[in-house]
mmCIF file of C-alpha atoms in Angstrom:
data_model
loop_
_atom_site.group_PDB
_atom_site.id
_atom_site.type_symbol
_atom_site.label_atom_id
_atom_site.label_comp_id
_atom_site.label_asym_id
_atom_site.label_seq_id
_atom_site.Cartn_x
_atom_site.Cartn_y
_atom_site.Cartn_z
ATOM 1 C CA MET A 1 -41.068 29.923 207.772
ATOM 2 C CA SER A 2 -40.696 31.633 204.409
ATOM 3 C CA GLU A 3 -40.861 35.115 202.978
ATOM 4 C CA LEU A 4 -43.075 35.072 199.900
ATOM 5 C CA LYS A 5 -43.119 37.858 197.353
ATOM 6 C CA ASP A 6 -45.719 38.611 194.721
ATOM 7 C CA ILE A 7 -45.516 41.503 192.271
ATOM 8 C CA SER A 8 -45.403 44.191 194.966
ATOM 9 C CA GLU A 9 -45.651 42.763 198.486
ATOM 10 C CA THR A 10 -43.761 40.380 200.770
ATOM 11 C CA ILE A 11 -45.478 38.310 203.453
ATOM 12 C CA THR A 12 -44.164 35.845 206.020
ATOM 13 C CA LEU A 13 -45.700 32.383 205.783
ATOM 14 C CA GLU A 14 -45.305 29.326 207.995
ATOM 15 C CA ALA A 15 -46.912 26.035 206.927
ATOM 16 C CA THR A 16 -47.482 22.953 209.098
ATOM 17 C CA LYS A 17 -49.662 19.863 208.629
ATOM 18 C CA GLU A 18 -52.597 21.576 210.342
ATOM 19 C CA TYR A 19 -52.369 25.219 209.339
ATOM 20 C CA VAL A 20 -50.816 27.992 207.273
ATOM 21 C CA GLN A 21 -49.888 31.058 209.301
ATOM 22 C CA VAL A 22 -49.301 34.429 207.674
ATOM 23 C CA THR A 23 -47.781 37.488 209.328
ATOM 24 C CA LEU A 24 -48.242 40.997 207.948
ATOM 25 C CA GLN A 25 -46.275 44.075 208.978
ATOM 26 C CA ALA A 26 -47.790 47.304 210.299
ATOM 27 C CA ASN A 27 -47.860 49.012 206.904
ATOM 28 C CA GLN A 28 -49.706 46.099 205.266
ATOM 29 C CA TYR A 29 -53.112 46.361 206.940
ATOM 30 C CA GLN A 30 -55.635 48.721 208.503
ATOM 31 C CA LEU A 31 -56.799 47.725 211.972
ATOM 32 C CA GLU A 32 -60.142 49.482 211.570
ATOM 33 C CA LYS A 33 -60.981 47.278 208.559
ATOM 34 C CA LEU A 34 -60.404 43.910 210.250
ATOM 35 C CA GLU A 35 -64.046 43.371 211.169
ATOM 36 C CA GLN A 36 -65.005 43.542 207.496
ATOM 37 C CA PHE A 37 -62.033 41.386 206.510
ATOM 38 C CA GLN A 38 -63.089 38.619 208.904
ATOM 39 C CA GLN A 39 -66.187 38.023 206.793
ATOM 40 C CA PHE A 40 -63.864 36.793 204.045
ATOM 41 C CA LEU A 41 -62.033 34.389 206.361
ATOM 42 C CA LYS A 42 -65.080 32.180 206.844
ATOM 43 C CA PRO A 43 -65.196 28.737 205.142
ATOM 44 C CA SER A 44 -66.007 29.146 201.464
ATOM 45 C CA ARG A 45 -65.349 27.383 198.197
ATOM 46 C CA GLY A 46 -61.810 27.820 196.910
ATOM 47 C CA PHE A 47 -60.418 29.120 200.204
ATOM 48 C CA LEU A 48 -58.927 27.754 203.398
ATOM 49 C CA SER A 49 -60.867 29.091 206.382
ATOM 50 C CA GLY A 50 -58.919 31.508 208.556
ATOM 51 C CA LYS A 51 -58.940 33.301 211.862
ATOM 52 C CA ILE A 52 -57.059 36.285 213.233
ATOM 53 C CA MET A 53 -54.613 35.175 215.926
ATOM 54 C CA GLN A 54 -53.053 38.554 216.662
ATOM 55 C CA ALA A 55 -53.967 42.095 215.681
ATOM 56 C CA THR A 56 -51.849 44.934 217.047
ATOM 57 C CA GLU A 57 -50.334 48.100 215.654
ATOM 58 C CA GLU A 58 -47.109 46.139 215.051
ATOM 59 C CA ALA A 59 -48.314 42.969 213.329
ATOM 60 C CA LEU A 60 -51.312 41.043 212.038
ATOM 61 C CA VAL A 61 -51.178 37.242 212.311
ATOM 62 C CA ILE A 62 -53.734 35.133 210.447
ATOM 63 C CA GLN A 63 -53.955 31.354 210.708
ATOM 64 C CA TYR A 64 -55.586 29.298 207.948
ATOM 65 C CA SER A 65 -56.717 25.755 208.772
ATOM 66 C CA LYS A 66 -55.930 22.879 206.438
ATOM 67 C CA ASP A 67 -56.215 19.117 206.206
ATOM 68 C CA GLN A 68 -52.998 17.172 206.814
ATOM 69 C CA TYR A 69 -53.231 15.822 203.256
ATOM 70 C CA THR A 70 -53.488 19.288 201.759
ATOM 71 C CA GLN A 71 -50.219 20.411 200.187
ATOM 72 C CA SER A 72 -49.034 23.494 198.367
ATOM 73 C CA ILE A 73 -48.955 23.247 194.597
ATOM 74 C CA LEU A 74 -45.218 23.967 194.864
ATOM 75 C CA LYS A 75 -44.779 20.564 196.535
ATOM 76 C CA ALA A 76 -47.401 18.794 194.452
ATOM 77 C CA ILE A 77 -45.901 19.691 191.060
ATOM 78 C CA LYS A 78 -42.562 18.131 191.974
ATOM 79 C CA LYS A 79 -44.274 14.716 191.837
ATOM 80 C CA MET A 80 -46.208 15.383 188.611
ATOM 81 C CA ASP A 81 -45.293 14.712 185.001
ATOM 82 C CA GLN A 82 -45.661 17.408 182.339
ATOM 83 C CA TYR A 83 -49.186 16.385 181.354
ATOM 84 C CA GLU A 84 -50.396 16.571 184.965
ATOM 85 C CA ARG A 85 -48.771 19.987 185.354
ATOM 86 C CA LEU A 86 -50.559 21.235 182.256
ATOM 87 C CA LEU A 87 -53.899 20.088 183.691
ATOM 88 C CA LEU A 88 -53.089 21.908 186.930
ATOM 89 C CA ALA A 89 -52.168 25.016 184.946
ATOM 90 C CA GLN A 90 -55.660 24.916 183.431
ATOM 91 C CA LYS A 91 -57.260 24.705 186.869
ATOM 92 C CA VAL A 92 -55.695 27.897 188.214
ATOM 93 C CA HIS A 93 -57.834 29.815 185.710
ATOM 94 C CA TYR A 94 -60.369 30.178 188.522
ATOM 95 C CA LEU A 95 -58.129 32.904 189.988
ATOM 96 C CA VAL A 96 -59.365 35.156 187.191
ATOM 97 C CA ASP A 97 -62.783 35.231 188.874
ATOM 98 C CA PHE A 98 -61.343 37.408 191.660
ATOM 99 C CA LEU A 99 -60.087 40.156 189.366
ATOM 100 C CA GLY A 100 -62.019 43.324 190.141
ATOM 101 C CA THR A 101 -63.560 41.929 193.354
ATOM 102 C CA PRO A 102 -62.952 43.035 196.982
ATOM 103 C CA VAL A 103 -60.952 39.830 197.601
ATOM 104 C CA GLN A 104 -57.460 39.526 196.127
ATOM 105 C CA PRO A 105 -55.660 36.152 196.421
ATOM 106 C CA PHE A 106 -51.958 36.330 197.231
ATOM 107 C CA ILE A 107 -50.727 34.670 194.056
ATOM 108 C CA HIS A 108 -47.782 32.420 194.826
ATOM 109 C CA PRO A 109 -47.206 28.632 194.450
ATOM 110 C CA GLU A 110 -46.717 28.322 198.219
ATOM 111 C CA ASN A 111 -50.009 30.058 198.997
ATOM 112 C CA ILE A 112 -52.225 27.909 196.759
ATOM 113 C CA TYR A 113 -53.023 24.420 198.017
ATOM 114 C CA ILE A 114 -54.393 21.262 196.493
ATOM 115 C CA LEU A 115 -56.596 18.611 198.100
ATOM 116 C CA GLY A 116 -57.670 15.914 195.688
ATOM 117 C CA GLU A 117 -59.024 17.801 192.690
ATOM 118 C CA GLU A 118 -59.729 21.033 194.576
ATOM 119 C CA LEU A 119 -57.498 24.104 194.669
ATOM 120 C CA LEU A 120 -57.582 26.234 197.811
ATOM 121 C CA ILE A 121 -56.148 29.681 198.510
ATOM 122 C CA ALA A 122 -54.660 30.383 201.925
ATOM 123 C CA HIS A 123 -53.951 34.097 202.347
ATOM 124 C CA ARG A 124 -56.043 36.690 200.532
ATOM 125 C CA GLY A 125 -56.199 40.442 200.777
ATOM 126 C CA PHE A 126 -59.119 42.806 201.044
ATOM 127 C CA MET A 127 -59.639 45.909 198.901
ATOM 128 C CA GLN A 128 -57.020 48.541 199.841
ATOM 129 C CA ALA A 129 -57.108 47.513 203.506
ATOM 130 C CA ILE A 130 -55.284 44.168 203.755
ATOM 131 C CA VAL A 131 -52.306 43.096 201.620
ATOM 132 C CA PRO A 132 -52.456 42.024 198.840
ATOM 133 C CA TYR A 133 -54.526 44.969 197.720
ATOM 134 C CA SER A 134 -56.914 44.868 194.784
ATOM 135 C CA THR A 135 -54.783 44.921 191.659
ATOM 136 C CA ASN A 136 -55.128 46.069 188.061
ATOM 137 C CA GLU A 137 -55.287 43.762 185.047
ATOM 138 C CA GLU A 138 -51.652 44.297 184.044
ATOM 139 C CA GLN A 139 -50.273 43.338 187.454
ATOM 140 C CA PHE A 140 -52.663 40.413 187.744
ATOM 141 C CA PHE A 141 -51.651 39.139 184.301
ATOM 142 C CA LYS A 142 -47.934 39.194 185.151
ATOM 143 C CA GLN A 143 -48.557 37.179 188.310
ATOM 144 C CA TYR A 144 -50.905 34.761 186.574
ATOM 145 C CA ARG A 145 -48.417 34.093 183.768
ATOM 146 C CA ALA A 146 -45.591 33.641 186.279
ATOM 147 C CA LEU A 147 -47.713 31.130 188.212
ATOM 148 C CA ILE A 148 -48.351 29.104 185.047
ATOM 149 C CA LEU A 149 -44.622 29.080 184.237
ATOM 150 C CA ALA A 150 -43.758 28.121 187.826
ATOM 151 C CA ILE A 151 -46.173 25.176 187.651
ATOM 152 C CA LEU A 152 -44.607 23.942 184.417
ATOM 153 C CA HIS A 153 -41.033 24.524 185.642
ATOM 154 C CA PRO A 154 -40.749 23.673 189.374
ATOM 155 C CA LYS A 155 -36.982 24.300 189.404
ATOM 156 C CA TYR A 156 -37.456 28.029 188.855
ATOM 157 C CA GLU A 157 -38.397 30.543 191.533
ATOM 158 C CA TYR A 158 -41.784 32.169 191.047
ATOM 159 C CA GLU A 159 -40.282 35.564 191.860
ATOM 160 C CA GLN A 160 -37.869 35.206 188.928
ATOM 161 C CA LEU A 161 -40.705 34.640 186.505
ATOM 162 C CA ILE A 162 -43.023 37.539 187.376
ATOM 163 C CA GLN A 163 -41.404 40.005 184.992
ATOM 164 C CA GLY A 164 -41.303 37.456 182.145
ATOM 165 C CA ASN A 165 -37.671 38.260 181.442
ATOM 166 C CA GLY A 166 -37.026 35.378 179.047
ATOM 167 C CA THR A 167 -35.391 33.094 181.599
ATOM 168 C CA LEU A 168 -36.984 30.026 180.010
ATOM 169 C CA LYS A 169 -35.942 29.126 176.477
ATOM 170 C CA ASP A 170 -38.142 26.151 175.501
ATOM 171 C CA THR A 171 -40.804 26.695 172.841
ATOM 172 C CA LEU A 172 -43.821 26.467 175.152
ATOM 173 C CA SER A 173 -42.352 28.891 177.685
ATOM 174 C CA LYS A 174 -41.446 31.365 174.952
ATOM 175 C CA GLN A 175 -45.035 31.280 173.711
ATOM 176 C CA LEU A 176 -46.327 31.911 177.224
ATOM 177 C CA GLN A 177 -43.857 34.737 177.826
ATOM 178 C CA GLU A 178 -44.920 36.376 174.568
ATOM 179 C CA ALA A 179 -48.635 36.069 175.384
ATOM 180 C CA LYS A 180 -50.409 39.372 176.013
ATOM 181 C CA THR A 181 -53.710 38.180 177.480
ATOM 182 C CA ILE A 182 -55.047 35.488 179.778
ATOM 183 C CA ASN A 183 -57.096 34.097 176.890
ATOM 184 C CA GLU A 184 -53.906 33.609 174.875
ATOM 185 C CA ILE A 185 -52.353 31.717 177.764
ATOM 186 C CA GLU A 186 -55.431 29.521 178.103
ATOM 187 C CA GLN A 187 -55.380 28.720 174.392
ATOM 188 C CA ILE A 188 -51.677 27.810 174.471
ATOM 189 C CA ILE A 189 -52.141 25.556 177.500
ATOM 190 C CA GLY A 190 -55.265 23.967 176.007
ATOM 191 C CA GLU A 191 -53.437 23.067 172.803
ATOM 192 C CA GLN A 192 -50.587 21.539 174.786
ATOM 193 C CA VAL A 193 -53.016 19.456 176.852
ATOM 194 C CA ILE A 194 -54.517 18.018 173.655
ATOM 195 C CA ARG A 195 -51.065 17.193 172.246
ATOM 196 C CA GLN A 196 -49.796 15.639 175.464
ATOM 197 C CA LYS A 197 -52.982 13.603 175.864
ATOM 198 C CA ALA A 198 -52.649 12.221 172.320
ATOM 199 C CA LYS A 199 -48.988 11.428 172.973
ATOM 200 C CA ARG A 200 -49.819 9.572 176.197
ATOM 201 C CA GLU A 201 -52.568 7.571 174.491
ATOM 202 C CA ALA A 202 -50.209 6.602 171.654
ATOM 203 C CA GLU A 203 -47.538 5.522 174.137
ATOM 204 C CA THR A 204 -50.088 3.489 176.104
ATOM 205 C CA LYS A 205 -51.213 1.696 172.939
ATOM 206 C CA LEU A 206 -47.596 0.953 172.012
ATOM 207 C CA VAL A 207 -46.842 -0.467 175.451
ATOM 208 C CA SER A 208 -50.024 -2.569 175.332
ATOM 209 C CA LYS A 209 -49.099 -3.894 171.887
ATOM 210 C CA LYS A 210 -45.579 -4.780 173.006
ATOM 211 C CA SER A 211 -46.934 -6.513 176.101
ATOM 212 C CA TYR A 212 -49.378 -8.495 173.965
ATOM 213 C CA LEU A 213 -46.667 -9.587 171.516
ATOM 214 C CA THR A 214 -44.357 -10.575 174.365
ATOM 215 C CA PHE A 215 -47.125 -12.640 175.929
ATOM 216 C CA LYS A 216 -48.010 -14.188 172.561
ATOM 217 C CA TRP A 217 -44.450 -15.271 171.781
ATOM 218 C CA ALA A 218 -43.918 -16.532 175.314
ATOM 219 C CA SER A 219 -47.044 -18.667 174.968
ATOM 220 C CA LEU A 220 -45.858 -20.098 171.637
ATOM 221 C CA VAL A 221 -42.487 -20.994 173.140
ATOM 222 C CA LEU A 222 -44.167 -22.820 176.013
ATOM 223 C CA LEU A 223 -46.404 -24.733 173.620
ATOM 224 C CA ALA A 224 -43.512 -25.726 171.334
#
């Protein structure tokens, strides 16, 4: 069980192979709005389906179902190389689609899951009724940028990166921390993907050439 913090709220999350369970405190939801909220817990693209397990004046417990092979991006990125992380960073752009809508994803590496090529959000809020509440562009941008940095640097805590306080000193991270818009971030990541792809292709060609030469000389030795 973990306490996860975004830009303004803290939730309690427990993840198992079969589900992700989130607990909200009394001041983080409105009981009278739960019927509307349940409409957004149904199975839909980009989300884990959920159901309310407990709803009292003291706590709200929501359980989100997941496949046993579904893992949080926090775990997934630890097994990825830099190029794969950059590709994942491009994929989270779909979170932008929820800006200004009644549904607000809880943006945190432990609340976003990956199954194959698909990204899935576990907990999400609803308007000003269920945490996280609908946010403004400035708050959303800070969280989005922090998520990108957390994907590229798994050793750092997401919470540390939200304010963009210059913790990371490498060139790419500095560019991202200086970015002022989501479009700038997307452009920076896109350029890095192109560079890393070219680098990988060059390395693959070099390895193939070395393997060919090794095989060629080995064949000549055997024939001698």
